[in-house]
């Protein structure tokens, strides 16, 4: 059953277009993939001359709610799992995205946009696993 | 120029996540939980993002240098192997539990969300753990993305 009350197709498309525009800017101007896990993860093993743009991108990302807040209230961040599960999930996301070489942005947006077979496979896998774990946690265990 | 473009790209990326609703885990779980009341919004975010990014990658693939003068660094075509599949499955499990993936977690951190802080610290620890495990096995890290 589709949740009509919470379905926001126009905001989703417009927000998506901004995300795609940001990825377009980064690849055309800097020749880099806007994959968040890769941009963050590579800072853990930094190489000279490859640190500044990563820090700048992350700073822009974290600063986005501050700019948003100038014009209106920032959207709510609603989490429905306890802290222990949140930490476990964070560990899985950190380990998994680095082994998998990307996340929703690097594989799901940039990879599919450049028709990479690896990214299509990766996106299929994390989507499937996401559907299964969301189901198990909220309908089997709970 | 590189630094300014990267900061601007990060800022626009973050605003896109906020506008689309993807910085809110409840919205993401609304999509991932197919058995609940299903919210298809996330699919529209992906479609909008891919639709805008695809022409840029089409151009990027045909260039050797970027506007700033640095060389174009697109990931090489590699094999679909166990690392890719296994890693992506682990990531998906974590995503389905929390409703956070790396980008939205960092944007949510900027709103002052405590859960986003817990998640982000754990995510960084997971990345560091992977780096340690990986360094033991193979000296050369894979193409960063």
Tab-separated table of N, CA, C and O in Angstrom, chain A residues 1-3 6-8 11-13 15-16 18 20-22 24 27-33 35 38-40 44 52-53 56-57 60-62 65 76 78 81 86-87 89-90 94-96 98-101 104 107-108 114 118 122 126 129-131 133-135 138-139, chain B residues 2-3 6-7 9-13 16 19 24-27 29 32-33 35 37-41 44-46 49-50 52 56 61 66-68 70 72-73 75 78-79 83-84 87-89 91-94 96-97 101 107 110 115 119 122-124 126-128 130 133 145:
chain	number	residue	atom	x	y	z
A	1	UNK	N	0.842	-1.202	0.000
A	1	UNK	CA	0.000	0.000	0.000
A	1	UNK	C	0.879	1.256	0.000
A	1	UNK	O	1.790	1.403	0.806
A	2	UNK	N	0.623	2.145	-0.906
A	2	UNK	CA	1.431	3.364	-1.001
A	2	UNK	C	0.960	4.400	0.025
A	2	UNK	O	-0.232	4.616	0.223
A	3	UNK	N	1.962	4.977	0.708
A	3	UNK	CA	1.705	5.955	1.755
A	3	UNK	C	1.547	7.337	1.116
A	3	UNK	O	2.504	8.102	1.013
A	6	UNK	N	2.713	10.672	2.992
A	6	UNK	CA	4.125	11.023	3.117
A	6	UNK	C	4.874	11.044	1.792
A	6	UNK	O	6.062	11.357	1.759
A	7	UNK	N	4.204	10.692	0.716
A	7	UNK	CA	4.853	10.626	-0.592
A	7	UNK	C	5.038	12.046	-1.140
A	7	UNK	O	4.069	12.792	-1.296
A	8	UNK	N	6.314	12.417	-1.405
A	8	UNK	CA	6.608	13.789	-1.843
A	8	UNK	C	7.389	13.752	-3.159
A	8	UNK	O	8.589	14.020	-3.172
A	11	UNK	N	9.312	17.249	-4.351
A	11	UNK	CA	10.481	17.572	-3.508
A	11	UNK	C	11.584	16.547	-3.731
A	11	UNK	O	12.769	16.885	-3.743
A	12	UNK	N	11.192	15.285	-3.886
A	12	UNK	CA	12.174	14.213	-4.094
A	12	UNK	C	12.914	14.418	-5.412
A	12	UNK	O	14.147	14.328	-5.473
A	13	UNK	N	12.172	14.713	-6.460
A	13	UNK	CA	12.794	14.940	-7.774
A	13	UNK	C	13.699	16.175	-7.746
A	13	UNK	O	14.822	16.141	-8.260
A	15	UNK	N	15.119	17.652	-5.082
A	15	UNK	CA	16.287	17.365	-4.245
A	15	UNK	C	17.264	16.463	-4.979
A	15	UNK	O	18.477	16.665	-4.931
A	16	UNK	N	16.714	15.468	-5.681
A	16	UNK	CA	17.556	14.575	-6.481
A	16	UNK	C	18.322	15.341	-7.542
A	16	UNK	O	19.510	15.102	-7.765
A	18	UNK	N	19.294	18.408	-7.418
A	18	UNK	CA	20.397	19.129	-6.755
A	18	UNK	C	21.573	18.181	-6.496
A	18	UNK	O	22.733	18.537	-6.713
A	20	UNK	N	22.263	15.444	-8.137
A	20	UNK	CA	22.871	15.156	-9.439
A	20	UNK	C	23.693	16.332	-9.943
A	20	UNK	O	24.771	16.145	-10.525
A	21	UNK	N	23.220	17.546	-9.691
A	21	UNK	CA	23.959	18.744	-10.100
A	21	UNK	C	25.280	18.863	-9.354
A	21	UNK	O	26.303	19.247	-9.940
A	22	UNK	N	25.262	18.523	-8.068
A	22	UNK	CA	26.494	18.555	-7.267
A	22	UNK	C	27.493	17.527	-7.783
A	22	UNK	O	28.693	17.809	-7.901
A	24	UNK	N	27.604	16.400	-10.819
A	24	UNK	CA	28.043	16.894	-12.133
A	24	UNK	C	29.152	17.927	-11.959
A	24	UNK	O	30.179	17.877	-12.644
A	27	UNK	N	32.508	16.249	-10.849
A	27	UNK	CA	33.228	15.481	-11.881
A	27	UNK	C	33.735	16.401	-12.990
A	27	UNK	O	34.861	16.232	-13.471
A	28	UNK	N	32.963	17.392	-13.388
A	28	UNK	CA	33.402	18.263	-14.490
A	28	UNK	C	34.501	19.228	-14.039
A	28	UNK	O	35.445	19.488	-14.780
A	29	UNK	N	34.388	19.750	-12.813
A	29	UNK	CA	35.375	20.725	-12.333
A	29	UNK	C	36.621	20.051	-11.767
A	29	UNK	O	37.737	20.504	-12.005
A	30	UNK	N	36.421	18.976	-11.007
A	30	UNK	CA	37.542	18.360	-10.297
A	30	UNK	C	37.905	16.963	-10.801
A	30	UNK	O	38.868	16.382	-10.346
A	31	UNK	N	37.083	16.422	-11.691
A	31	UNK	CA	37.366	15.088	-12.218
A	31	UNK	C	37.194	13.980	-11.193
A	31	UNK	O	37.824	12.933	-11.282
A	32	UNK	N	36.327	14.222	-10.197
A	32	UNK	CA	36.166	13.248	-9.115
A	32	UNK	C	34.719	12.786	-8.984
A	32	UNK	O	33.786	13.513	-9.287
A	33	UNK	N	34.571	11.575	-8.448
A	33	UNK	CA	33.259	10.983	-8.197
A	33	UNK	C	32.732	11.479	-6.843
A	33	UNK	O	33.450	11.427	-5.851
A	35	UNK	N	31.225	10.386	-4.310
A	35	UNK	CA	30.842	9.244	-3.478
A	35	UNK	C	31.240	9.553	-2.053
A	35	UNK	O	32.427	9.709	-1.759
A	38	UNK	N	33.687	7.165	-0.161
A	38	UNK	CA	35.046	7.223	-0.699
A	38	UNK	C	35.751	8.517	-0.318
A	38	UNK	O	36.931	8.508	0.034
A	39	UNK	N	35.003	9.619	-0.373
A	39	UNK	CA	35.586	10.927	-0.035
A	39	UNK	C	36.014	10.935	1.432
A	39	UNK	O	37.095	11.389	1.778
A	40	UNK	N	35.173	10.367	2.302
A	40	UNK	CA	35.491	10.319	3.735
A	40	UNK	C	36.552	9.255	4.012
A	40	UNK	O	37.554	9.515	4.685
A	44	UNK	N	41.198	8.562	5.820
A	44	UNK	CA	41.783	7.750	6.886
A	44	UNK	C	43.172	7.258	6.490
A	44	UNK	O	43.961	6.857	7.331
A	52	UNK	N	42.712	18.387	0.714
A	52	UNK	CA	41.976	19.652	0.758
A	52	UNK	C	40.577	19.585	0.177
A	52	UNK	O	39.604	19.997	0.826
A	53	UNK	N	40.432	19.048	-1.044
A	53	UNK	CA	39.117	19.024	-1.683
A	53	UNK	C	38.149	18.112	-0.929
A	53	UNK	O	36.954	18.391	-0.868
A	56	UNK	N	36.977	20.019	2.084
A	56	UNK	CA	36.079	21.090	1.638
A	56	UNK	C	34.698	20.536	1.294
A	56	UNK	O	33.665	21.122	1.657
A	57	UNK	N	34.656	19.396	0.624
A	57	UNK	CA	33.374	18.791	0.258
A	57	UNK	C	32.582	18.403	1.515
A	57	UNK	O	31.390	18.692	1.636
A	60	UNK	N	31.211	21.393	3.274
A	60	UNK	CA	30.022	21.886	2.580
A	60	UNK	C	28.798	21.064	2.934
A	60	UNK	O	27.701	21.594	3.189
A	61	UNK	N	28.986	19.747	2.986
A	61	UNK	CA	27.890	18.819	3.293
A	61	UNK	C	27.336	19.067	4.704
A	61	UNK	O	26.124	19.195	4.902
A	62	UNK	N	28.245	19.154	5.666
A	62	UNK	CA	27.835	19.349	7.064
A	62	UNK	C	27.251	20.752	7.276
A	62	UNK	O	26.374	20.959	8.123
A	65	UNK	N	22.836	22.191	6.436
A	65	UNK	CA	21.705	22.520	7.326
A	65	UNK	C	21.813	23.925	7.918
A	65	UNK	O	20.794	24.547	8.211
A	76	UNK	N	13.314	17.613	10.266
A	76	UNK	CA	13.541	16.723	11.409
A	76	UNK	C	14.391	15.529	10.994
A	76	UNK	O	14.367	15.103	9.849
A	78	UNK	N	14.497	11.869	12.191
A	78	UNK	CA	13.765	10.925	13.044
A	78	UNK	C	14.373	9.524	12.945
A	78	UNK	O	14.422	8.939	11.871
A	81	UNK	N	15.441	3.544	16.028
A	81	UNK	CA	16.147	2.426	16.661
A	81	UNK	C	16.972	2.934	17.839
A	81	UNK	O	17.413	4.084	17.840
A	86	UNK	N	22.021	1.573	16.430
A	86	UNK	CA	22.530	2.646	15.573
A	86	UNK	C	24.041	2.511	15.401
A	86	UNK	O	24.579	2.661	14.296
A	87	UNK	N	24.733	2.193	16.498
A	87	UNK	CA	26.188	2.015	16.445
A	87	UNK	C	26.542	0.785	15.614
A	87	UNK	O	27.441	0.829	14.769
A	89	UNK	N	24.750	-0.493	13.226
A	89	UNK	CA	24.458	-0.151	11.832
A	89	UNK	C	25.562	0.720	11.246
A	89	UNK	O	25.988	0.516	10.108
A	90	UNK	N	26.062	1.678	12.029
A	90	UNK	CA	27.143	2.551	11.572
A	90	UNK	C	28.398	1.755	11.241
A	90	UNK	O	29.047	1.993	10.216
A	94	UNK	N	30.102	1.512	7.604
A	94	UNK	CA	31.509	1.889	7.406
A	94	UNK	C	32.318	0.780	6.761
A	94	UNK	O	33.007	1.002	5.757
A	95	UNK	N	32.228	-0.420	7.307
A	95	UNK	CA	32.990	-1.555	6.768
A	95	UNK	C	32.488	-1.900	5.363
A	95	UNK	O	33.265	-2.068	4.425
A	96	UNK	N	31.173	-1.988	5.221
A	96	UNK	CA	30.576	-2.429	3.958
A	96	UNK	C	30.847	-1.493	2.791
A	96	UNK	O	31.195	-1.940	1.699
A	98	UNK	N	33.303	0.520	2.394
A	98	UNK	CA	34.711	0.532	1.992
A	98	UNK	C	35.078	-0.756	1.247
A	98	UNK	O	35.819	-0.714	0.276
A	99	UNK	N	34.568	-1.894	1.706
A	99	UNK	CA	34.813	-3.128	0.939
A	99	UNK	C	34.100	-3.063	-0.411
A	99	UNK	O	34.629	-3.490	-1.433
A	100	UNK	N	32.887	-2.538	-0.402
A	100	UNK	CA	32.099	-2.485	-1.637
A	100	UNK	C	32.524	-1.358	-2.571
A	100	UNK	O	32.027	-1.274	-3.693
A	101	UNK	N	33.421	-0.480	-2.100
A	101	UNK	CA	33.931	0.591	-2.951
A	101	UNK	C	32.946	1.695	-3.245
A	101	UNK	O	33.091	2.404	-4.235
A	104	UNK	N	25.428	4.792	-1.566
A	104	UNK	CA	24.273	5.243	-2.336
A	104	UNK	C	24.649	6.325	-3.354
A	104	UNK	O	24.093	6.361	-4.450
A	107	UNK	N	27.970	4.638	-5.914
A	107	UNK	CA	27.435	3.585	-6.787
A	107	UNK	C	26.035	3.944	-7.291
A	107	UNK	O	25.741	3.874	-8.474
A	108	UNK	N	25.143	4.297	-6.352
A	108	UNK	CA	23.727	4.461	-6.685
A	108	UNK	C	23.443	5.624	-7.617
A	108	UNK	O	22.607	5.503	-8.517
A	114	UNK	N	26.907	6.775	-14.865
A	114	UNK	CA	27.934	6.538	-15.891
A	114	UNK	C	27.889	5.091	-16.388
A	114	UNK	O	28.811	4.595	-17.015
A	118	UNK	N	29.666	-2.555	-12.364
A	118	UNK	CA	29.972	-2.806	-10.950
A	118	UNK	C	28.999	-2.049	-10.049
A	118	UNK	O	28.511	-2.580	-9.045
A	122	UNK	N	26.379	-3.443	-7.355
A	122	UNK	CA	26.466	-3.008	-5.958
A	122	UNK	C	25.140	-2.413	-5.488
A	122	UNK	O	24.653	-2.728	-4.392
A	126	UNK	N	22.921	-3.611	-2.245
A	126	UNK	CA	22.598	-2.870	-1.007
A	126	UNK	C	21.117	-2.538	-0.914
A	126	UNK	O	20.564	-2.459	0.184
A	129	UNK	N	19.579	-5.882	0.336
A	129	UNK	CA	19.908	-6.081	1.752
A	129	UNK	C	19.155	-5.076	2.624
A	129	UNK	O	18.721	-5.402	3.736
A	130	UNK	N	18.990	-3.860	2.126
A	130	UNK	CA	18.258	-2.830	2.874
A	130	UNK	C	16.795	-3.194	3.041
A	130	UNK	O	16.225	-3.055	4.132
A	131	UNK	N	16.180	-3.706	1.974
A	131	UNK	CA	14.783	-4.136	2.052
A	131	UNK	C	14.635	-5.268	3.082
A	131	UNK	O	13.730	-5.263	3.909
A	133	UNK	N	16.743	-6.188	5.618
A	133	UNK	CA	17.019	-5.855	7.025
A	133	UNK	C	15.938	-4.939	7.601
A	133	UNK	O	15.555	-5.081	8.769
A	134	UNK	N	15.410	-4.017	6.780
A	134	UNK	CA	14.325	-3.156	7.273
A	134	UNK	C	13.099	-4.008	7.607
A	134	UNK	O	12.413	-3.771	8.608
A	135	UNK	N	12.834	-5.029	6.789
A	135	UNK	CA	11.691	-5.902	7.023
A	135	UNK	C	11.883	-6.748	8.286
A	135	UNK	O	11.011	-6.806	9.146
A	138	UNK	N	11.706	-4.688	11.548
A	138	UNK	CA	10.441	-4.029	11.888
A	138	UNK	C	9.204	-4.918	11.809
A	138	UNK	O	8.128	-4.521	12.257
A	139	UNK	N	9.353	-6.137	11.278
A	139	UNK	CA	8.180	-7.010	11.182
A	139	UNK	C	8.412	-8.417	11.725
A	139	UNK	O	7.470	-9.113	12.043
B	2	UNK	N	39.779	24.135	-7.187
B	2	UNK	CA	39.363	22.783	-6.779
B	2	UNK	C	38.658	22.790	-5.430
B	2	UNK	O	37.646	22.105	-5.246
B	3	UNK	N	39.231	23.543	-4.482
B	3	UNK	CA	38.685	23.588	-3.130
B	3	UNK	C	37.305	24.244	-3.132
B	3	UNK	O	36.357	23.740	-2.513
B	6	UNK	N	34.728	21.967	-4.752
B	6	UNK	CA	34.402	20.839	-3.878
B	6	UNK	C	33.478	21.289	-2.750
B	6	UNK	O	32.502	20.606	-2.418
B	7	UNK	N	33.761	22.441	-2.168
B	7	UNK	CA	32.927	22.950	-1.078
B	7	UNK	C	31.518	23.249	-1.577
B	7	UNK	O	30.523	22.902	-0.921
B	9	UNK	N	30.073	21.900	-4.234
B	9	UNK	CA	29.430	20.617	-4.556
B	9	UNK	C	28.895	19.963	-3.281
B	9	UNK	O	27.770	19.453	-3.266
B	10	UNK	N	29.685	20.003	-2.212
B	10	UNK	CA	29.246	19.415	-0.939
B	10	UNK	C	28.015	20.117	-0.400
B	10	UNK	O	27.065	19.476	0.063
B	11	UNK	N	28.036	21.440	-0.493
B	11	UNK	CA	26.913	22.248	0.013
B	11	UNK	C	25.631	21.951	-0.777
B	11	UNK	O	24.566	21.705	-0.186
B	12	UNK	N	25.734	21.932	-2.100
B	12	UNK	CA	24.558	21.673	-2.946
B	12	UNK	C	24.070	20.239	-2.735
B	12	UNK	O	22.860	19.978	-2.670
B	13	UNK	N	25.007	19.313	-2.594
B	13	UNK	CA	24.654	17.915	-2.324
B	13	UNK	C	23.843	17.822	-1.028
B	13	UNK	O	22.807	17.158	-0.969
B	16	UNK	N	20.396	19.250	-1.366
B	16	UNK	CA	19.583	18.277	-2.104
B	16	UNK	C	19.066	17.175	-1.196
B	16	UNK	O	17.899	16.766	-1.282
B	19	UNK	N	16.320	18.809	1.009
B	19	UNK	CA	15.094	19.087	0.258
B	19	UNK	C	14.349	17.791	-0.080
B	19	UNK	O	13.117	17.724	0.025
B	24	UNK	N	16.424	12.487	6.575
B	24	UNK	CA	15.559	11.996	7.654
B	24	UNK	C	15.409	10.473	7.544
B	24	UNK	O	14.768	9.985	6.631
B	25	UNK	N	16.027	9.733	8.483
B	25	UNK	CA	15.987	8.267	8.388
B	25	UNK	C	14.559	7.701	8.296
B	25	UNK	O	14.340	6.692	7.626
B	26	UNK	N	13.587	8.349	8.946
B	26	UNK	CA	12.215	7.842	8.909
B	26	UNK	C	11.683	7.809	7.468
B	26	UNK	O	10.932	6.914	7.084
B	27	UNK	N	12.101	8.787	6.689
B	27	UNK	CA	11.685	8.869	5.280
B	27	UNK	C	12.328	7.741	4.470
B	27	UNK	O	11.683	7.144	3.601
B	29	UNK	N	13.430	4.840	5.725
B	29	UNK	CA	12.823	3.574	6.150
B	29	UNK	C	11.433	3.422	5.518
B	29	UNK	O	11.014	2.327	5.166
B	32	UNK	N	12.368	1.765	2.380
B	32	UNK	CA	12.975	0.428	2.489
B	32	UNK	C	12.015	-0.601	3.089
B	32	UNK	O	12.123	-1.791	2.818
B	33	UNK	N	11.076	-0.136	3.914
B	33	UNK	CA	10.131	-1.072	4.531
B	33	UNK	C	8.935	-1.290	3.597
B	33	UNK	O	7.918	-0.612	3.685
B	35	UNK	N	6.930	-3.674	3.503
B	35	UNK	CA	5.757	-4.280	4.132
B	35	UNK	C	4.964	-3.278	4.968
B	35	UNK	O	3.875	-3.567	5.422
B	37	UNK	N	3.701	1.013	5.369
B	37	UNK	CA	3.062	1.952	4.440
B	37	UNK	C	4.172	2.517	3.573
B	37	UNK	O	5.023	3.242	4.042
B	38	UNK	N	4.174	2.162	2.288
B	38	UNK	CA	5.344	2.388	1.439
B	38	UNK	C	5.365	3.783	0.847
B	38	UNK	O	4.379	4.247	0.259
B	39	UNK	N	6.525	4.458	0.998
B	39	UNK	CA	6.730	5.797	0.466
B	39	UNK	C	7.767	5.725	-0.667
B	39	UNK	O	8.950	5.541	-0.404
B	40	UNK	N	7.339	5.847	-1.926
B	40	UNK	CA	8.259	5.664	-3.067
B	40	UNK	C	9.212	6.842	-3.296
B	40	UNK	O	9.975	6.812	-4.271
B	41	UNK	N	9.220	7.853	-2.418
B	41	UNK	CA	9.983	9.084	-2.681
B	41	UNK	C	11.449	8.833	-3.055
B	41	UNK	O	11.971	9.470	-3.973
B	44	UNK	N	12.340	8.480	-6.559
B	44	UNK	CA	12.282	9.728	-7.319
B	44	UNK	C	13.546	10.555	-7.110
B	44	UNK	O	13.982	11.267	-8.004
B	45	UNK	N	14.126	10.449	-5.900
B	45	UNK	CA	15.390	11.135	-5.635
B	45	UNK	C	16.477	10.561	-6.555
B	45	UNK	O	17.219	11.299	-7.209
B	46	UNK	N	16.540	9.227	-6.598
B	46	UNK	CA	17.528	8.553	-7.445
B	46	UNK	C	17.333	8.948	-8.906
B	46	UNK	O	18.298	9.256	-9.608
B	49	UNK	N	18.454	12.547	-9.516
B	49	UNK	CA	19.909	12.678	-9.426
B	49	UNK	C	20.600	12.060	-10.644
B	49	UNK	O	21.487	12.667	-11.250
B	50	UNK	N	20.177	10.863	-11.005
B	50	UNK	CA	20.802	10.169	-12.141
B	50	UNK	C	20.512	10.928	-13.437
B	50	UNK	O	21.395	11.103	-14.277
B	52	UNK	N	20.133	14.096	-13.926
B	52	UNK	CA	20.961	15.300	-14.049
B	52	UNK	C	22.446	14.938	-14.180
B	52	UNK	O	23.190	15.574	-14.936
B	56	UNK	N	26.514	14.782	-17.488
B	56	UNK	CA	27.827	15.242	-17.035
B	56	UNK	C	28.856	14.115	-17.131
B	56	UNK	O	30.003	14.338	-17.540
B	61	UNK	N	33.515	11.335	-19.390
B	61	UNK	CA	34.173	10.134	-19.944
B	61	UNK	C	34.994	10.451	-21.183
B	61	UNK	O	35.927	9.734	-21.512
B	66	UNK	N	39.878	17.840	-16.191
B	66	UNK	CA	38.703	18.549	-15.679
B	66	UNK	C	38.903	20.049	-15.867
B	66	UNK	O	39.993	20.487	-16.217
B	67	UNK	N	37.835	20.825	-15.628
B	67	UNK	CA	37.908	22.283	-15.801
B	67	UNK	C	39.057	22.912	-15.008
B	67	UNK	O	39.656	23.883	-15.446
B	68	UNK	N	39.320	22.381	-13.827
B	68	UNK	CA	40.363	22.963	-12.981
B	68	UNK	C	41.763	22.604	-13.474
B	68	UNK	O	42.750	23.057	-12.891
B	70	UNK	N	43.127	19.548	-13.469
B	70	UNK	CA	43.612	18.258	-12.962
B	70	UNK	C	43.079	17.139	-13.860
B	70	UNK	O	42.116	17.334	-14.603
B	72	UNK	N	41.170	13.831	-15.110
B	72	UNK	CA	39.888	13.180	-14.826
B	72	UNK	C	40.172	11.835	-14.161
B	72	UNK	O	40.943	11.038	-14.681
B	73	UNK	N	39.578	11.607	-12.974
B	73	UNK	CA	39.847	10.339	-12.267
B	73	UNK	C	38.569	9.555	-12.073
B	73	UNK	O	37.948	9.610	-11.015
B	75	UNK	N	36.670	5.858	-11.803
B	75	UNK	CA	37.093	4.511	-11.410
B	75	UNK	C	37.228	3.608	-12.640
B	75	UNK	O	36.407	3.682	-13.546
B	78	UNK	N	36.138	-2.584	-13.273
B	78	UNK	CA	36.713	-3.715	-12.552
B	78	UNK	C	35.758	-4.890	-12.568
B	78	UNK	O	34.682	-4.832	-13.174
B	79	UNK	N	36.175	-5.960	-11.890
B	79	UNK	CA	35.347	-7.162	-11.847
B	79	UNK	C	34.256	-7.027	-10.786
B	79	UNK	O	34.415	-6.285	-9.812
B	83	UNK	N	34.278	-8.988	-2.916
B	83	UNK	CA	34.417	-7.753	-2.117
B	83	UNK	C	33.263	-6.808	-2.392
B	83	UNK	O	32.669	-6.234	-1.479
B	84	UNK	N	32.968	-6.615	-3.687
B	84	UNK	CA	31.913	-5.682	-4.093
B	84	UNK	C	30.554	-6.157	-3.576
B	84	UNK	O	29.799	-5.386	-2.972
B	87	UNK	N	30.587	-6.515	0.480
B	87	UNK	CA	30.615	-5.184	1.088
B	87	UNK	C	29.286	-4.475	0.921
B	87	UNK	O	28.750	-3.885	1.866
B	88	UNK	N	28.710	-4.554	-0.278
B	88	UNK	CA	27.445	-3.870	-0.545
B	88	UNK	C	26.299	-4.487	0.268
B	88	UNK	O	25.402	-3.767	0.713
B	89	UNK	N	26.354	-5.817	0.459
B	89	UNK	CA	25.319	-6.460	1.281
B	89	UNK	C	25.413	-5.998	2.736
B	89	UNK	O	24.401	-5.669	3.365
B	91	UNK	N	26.692	-3.200	3.823
B	91	UNK	CA	26.240	-1.809	3.843
B	91	UNK	C	24.712	-1.753	3.850
B	91	UNK	O	24.103	-1.030	4.649
B	92	UNK	N	24.083	-2.545	2.995
B	92	UNK	CA	22.621	-2.531	2.900
B	92	UNK	C	21.950	-2.943	4.203
B	92	UNK	O	20.929	-2.371	4.593
B	93	UNK	N	22.556	-3.921	4.898
B	93	UNK	CA	21.991	-4.372	6.178
B	93	UNK	C	21.998	-3.206	7.177
B	93	UNK	O	20.989	-2.902	7.821
B	94	UNK	N	23.133	-2.519	7.252
B	94	UNK	CA	23.236	-1.371	8.159
B	94	UNK	C	22.283	-0.251	7.782
B	94	UNK	O	21.652	0.368	8.647
B	96	UNK	N	19.405	-0.523	6.213
B	96	UNK	CA	18.029	-0.922	6.527
B	96	UNK	C	17.721	-0.882	8.015
B	96	UNK	O	16.568	-0.754	8.417
B	97	UNK	N	18.763	-1.021	8.849
B	97	UNK	CA	18.563	-0.928	10.302
B	97	UNK	C	18.348	0.530	10.712
B	97	UNK	O	17.356	0.877	11.353
B	101	UNK	N	22.599	6.430	5.416
B	101	UNK	CA	23.778	6.055	4.655
B	101	UNK	C	24.773	7.204	4.828
B	101	UNK	O	24.447	8.189	5.490
B	107	UNK	N	25.006	15.032	6.836
B	107	UNK	CA	24.114	16.198	6.784
B	107	UNK	C	23.309	16.298	8.082
B	107	UNK	O	23.184	17.377	8.669
B	110	UNK	N	25.075	17.858	10.825
B	110	UNK	CA	25.048	19.323	10.758
B	110	UNK	C	23.790	19.943	11.345
B	110	UNK	O	23.762	21.144	11.623
B	115	UNK	N	21.610	11.127	17.384
B	115	UNK	CA	21.723	9.813	16.729
B	115	UNK	C	22.674	9.842	15.528
B	115	UNK	O	23.417	8.885	15.304
B	119	UNK	N	25.909	7.449	14.987
B	119	UNK	CA	26.043	6.676	13.749
B	119	UNK	C	27.331	7.043	13.021
B	119	UNK	O	28.068	6.165	12.575
B	122	UNK	N	30.490	5.691	14.641
B	122	UNK	CA	30.584	4.245	14.398
B	122	UNK	C	30.970	3.963	12.947
B	122	UNK	O	31.764	3.055	12.668
B	123	UNK	N	30.434	4.750	12.031
B	123	UNK	CA	30.747	4.568	10.613
B	123	UNK	C	32.227	4.814	10.351
B	123	UNK	O	32.879	4.028	9.646
B	124	UNK	N	32.770	5.877	10.958
B	124	UNK	CA	34.197	6.159	10.802
B	124	UNK	C	35.036	5.032	11.400
B	124	UNK	O	36.053	4.635	10.828
B	126	UNK	N	34.127	1.933	11.597
B	126	UNK	CA	33.998	0.827	10.644
B	126	UNK	C	34.933	1.004	9.459
B	126	UNK	O	35.584	0.051	9.013
B	127	UNK	N	35.028	2.223	8.964
B	127	UNK	CA	35.932	2.508	7.840
B	127	UNK	C	37.387	2.299	8.249
B	127	UNK	O	38.187	1.754	7.476
B	128	UNK	N	37.720	2.740	9.469
B	128	UNK	CA	39.091	2.571	9.960
B	128	UNK	C	39.408	1.086	10.142
B	128	UNK	O	40.498	0.619	9.791
B	130	UNK	N	38.071	-1.395	8.511
B	130	UNK	CA	38.241	-1.970	7.174
B	130	UNK	C	39.645	-1.651	6.638
B	130	UNK	O	40.275	-2.507	6.019
B	133	UNK	N	42.114	-3.981	8.355
B	133	UNK	CA	41.968	-5.350	7.849
B	133	UNK	C	42.504	-5.465	6.426
B	133	UNK	O	43.164	-6.431	6.065
B	145	UNK	N	36.350	5.987	-3.983
B	145	UNK	CA	35.164	6.484	-4.679
B	145	UNK	C	34.375	7.389	-3.771
B	145	UNK	O	34.275	7.115	-2.622
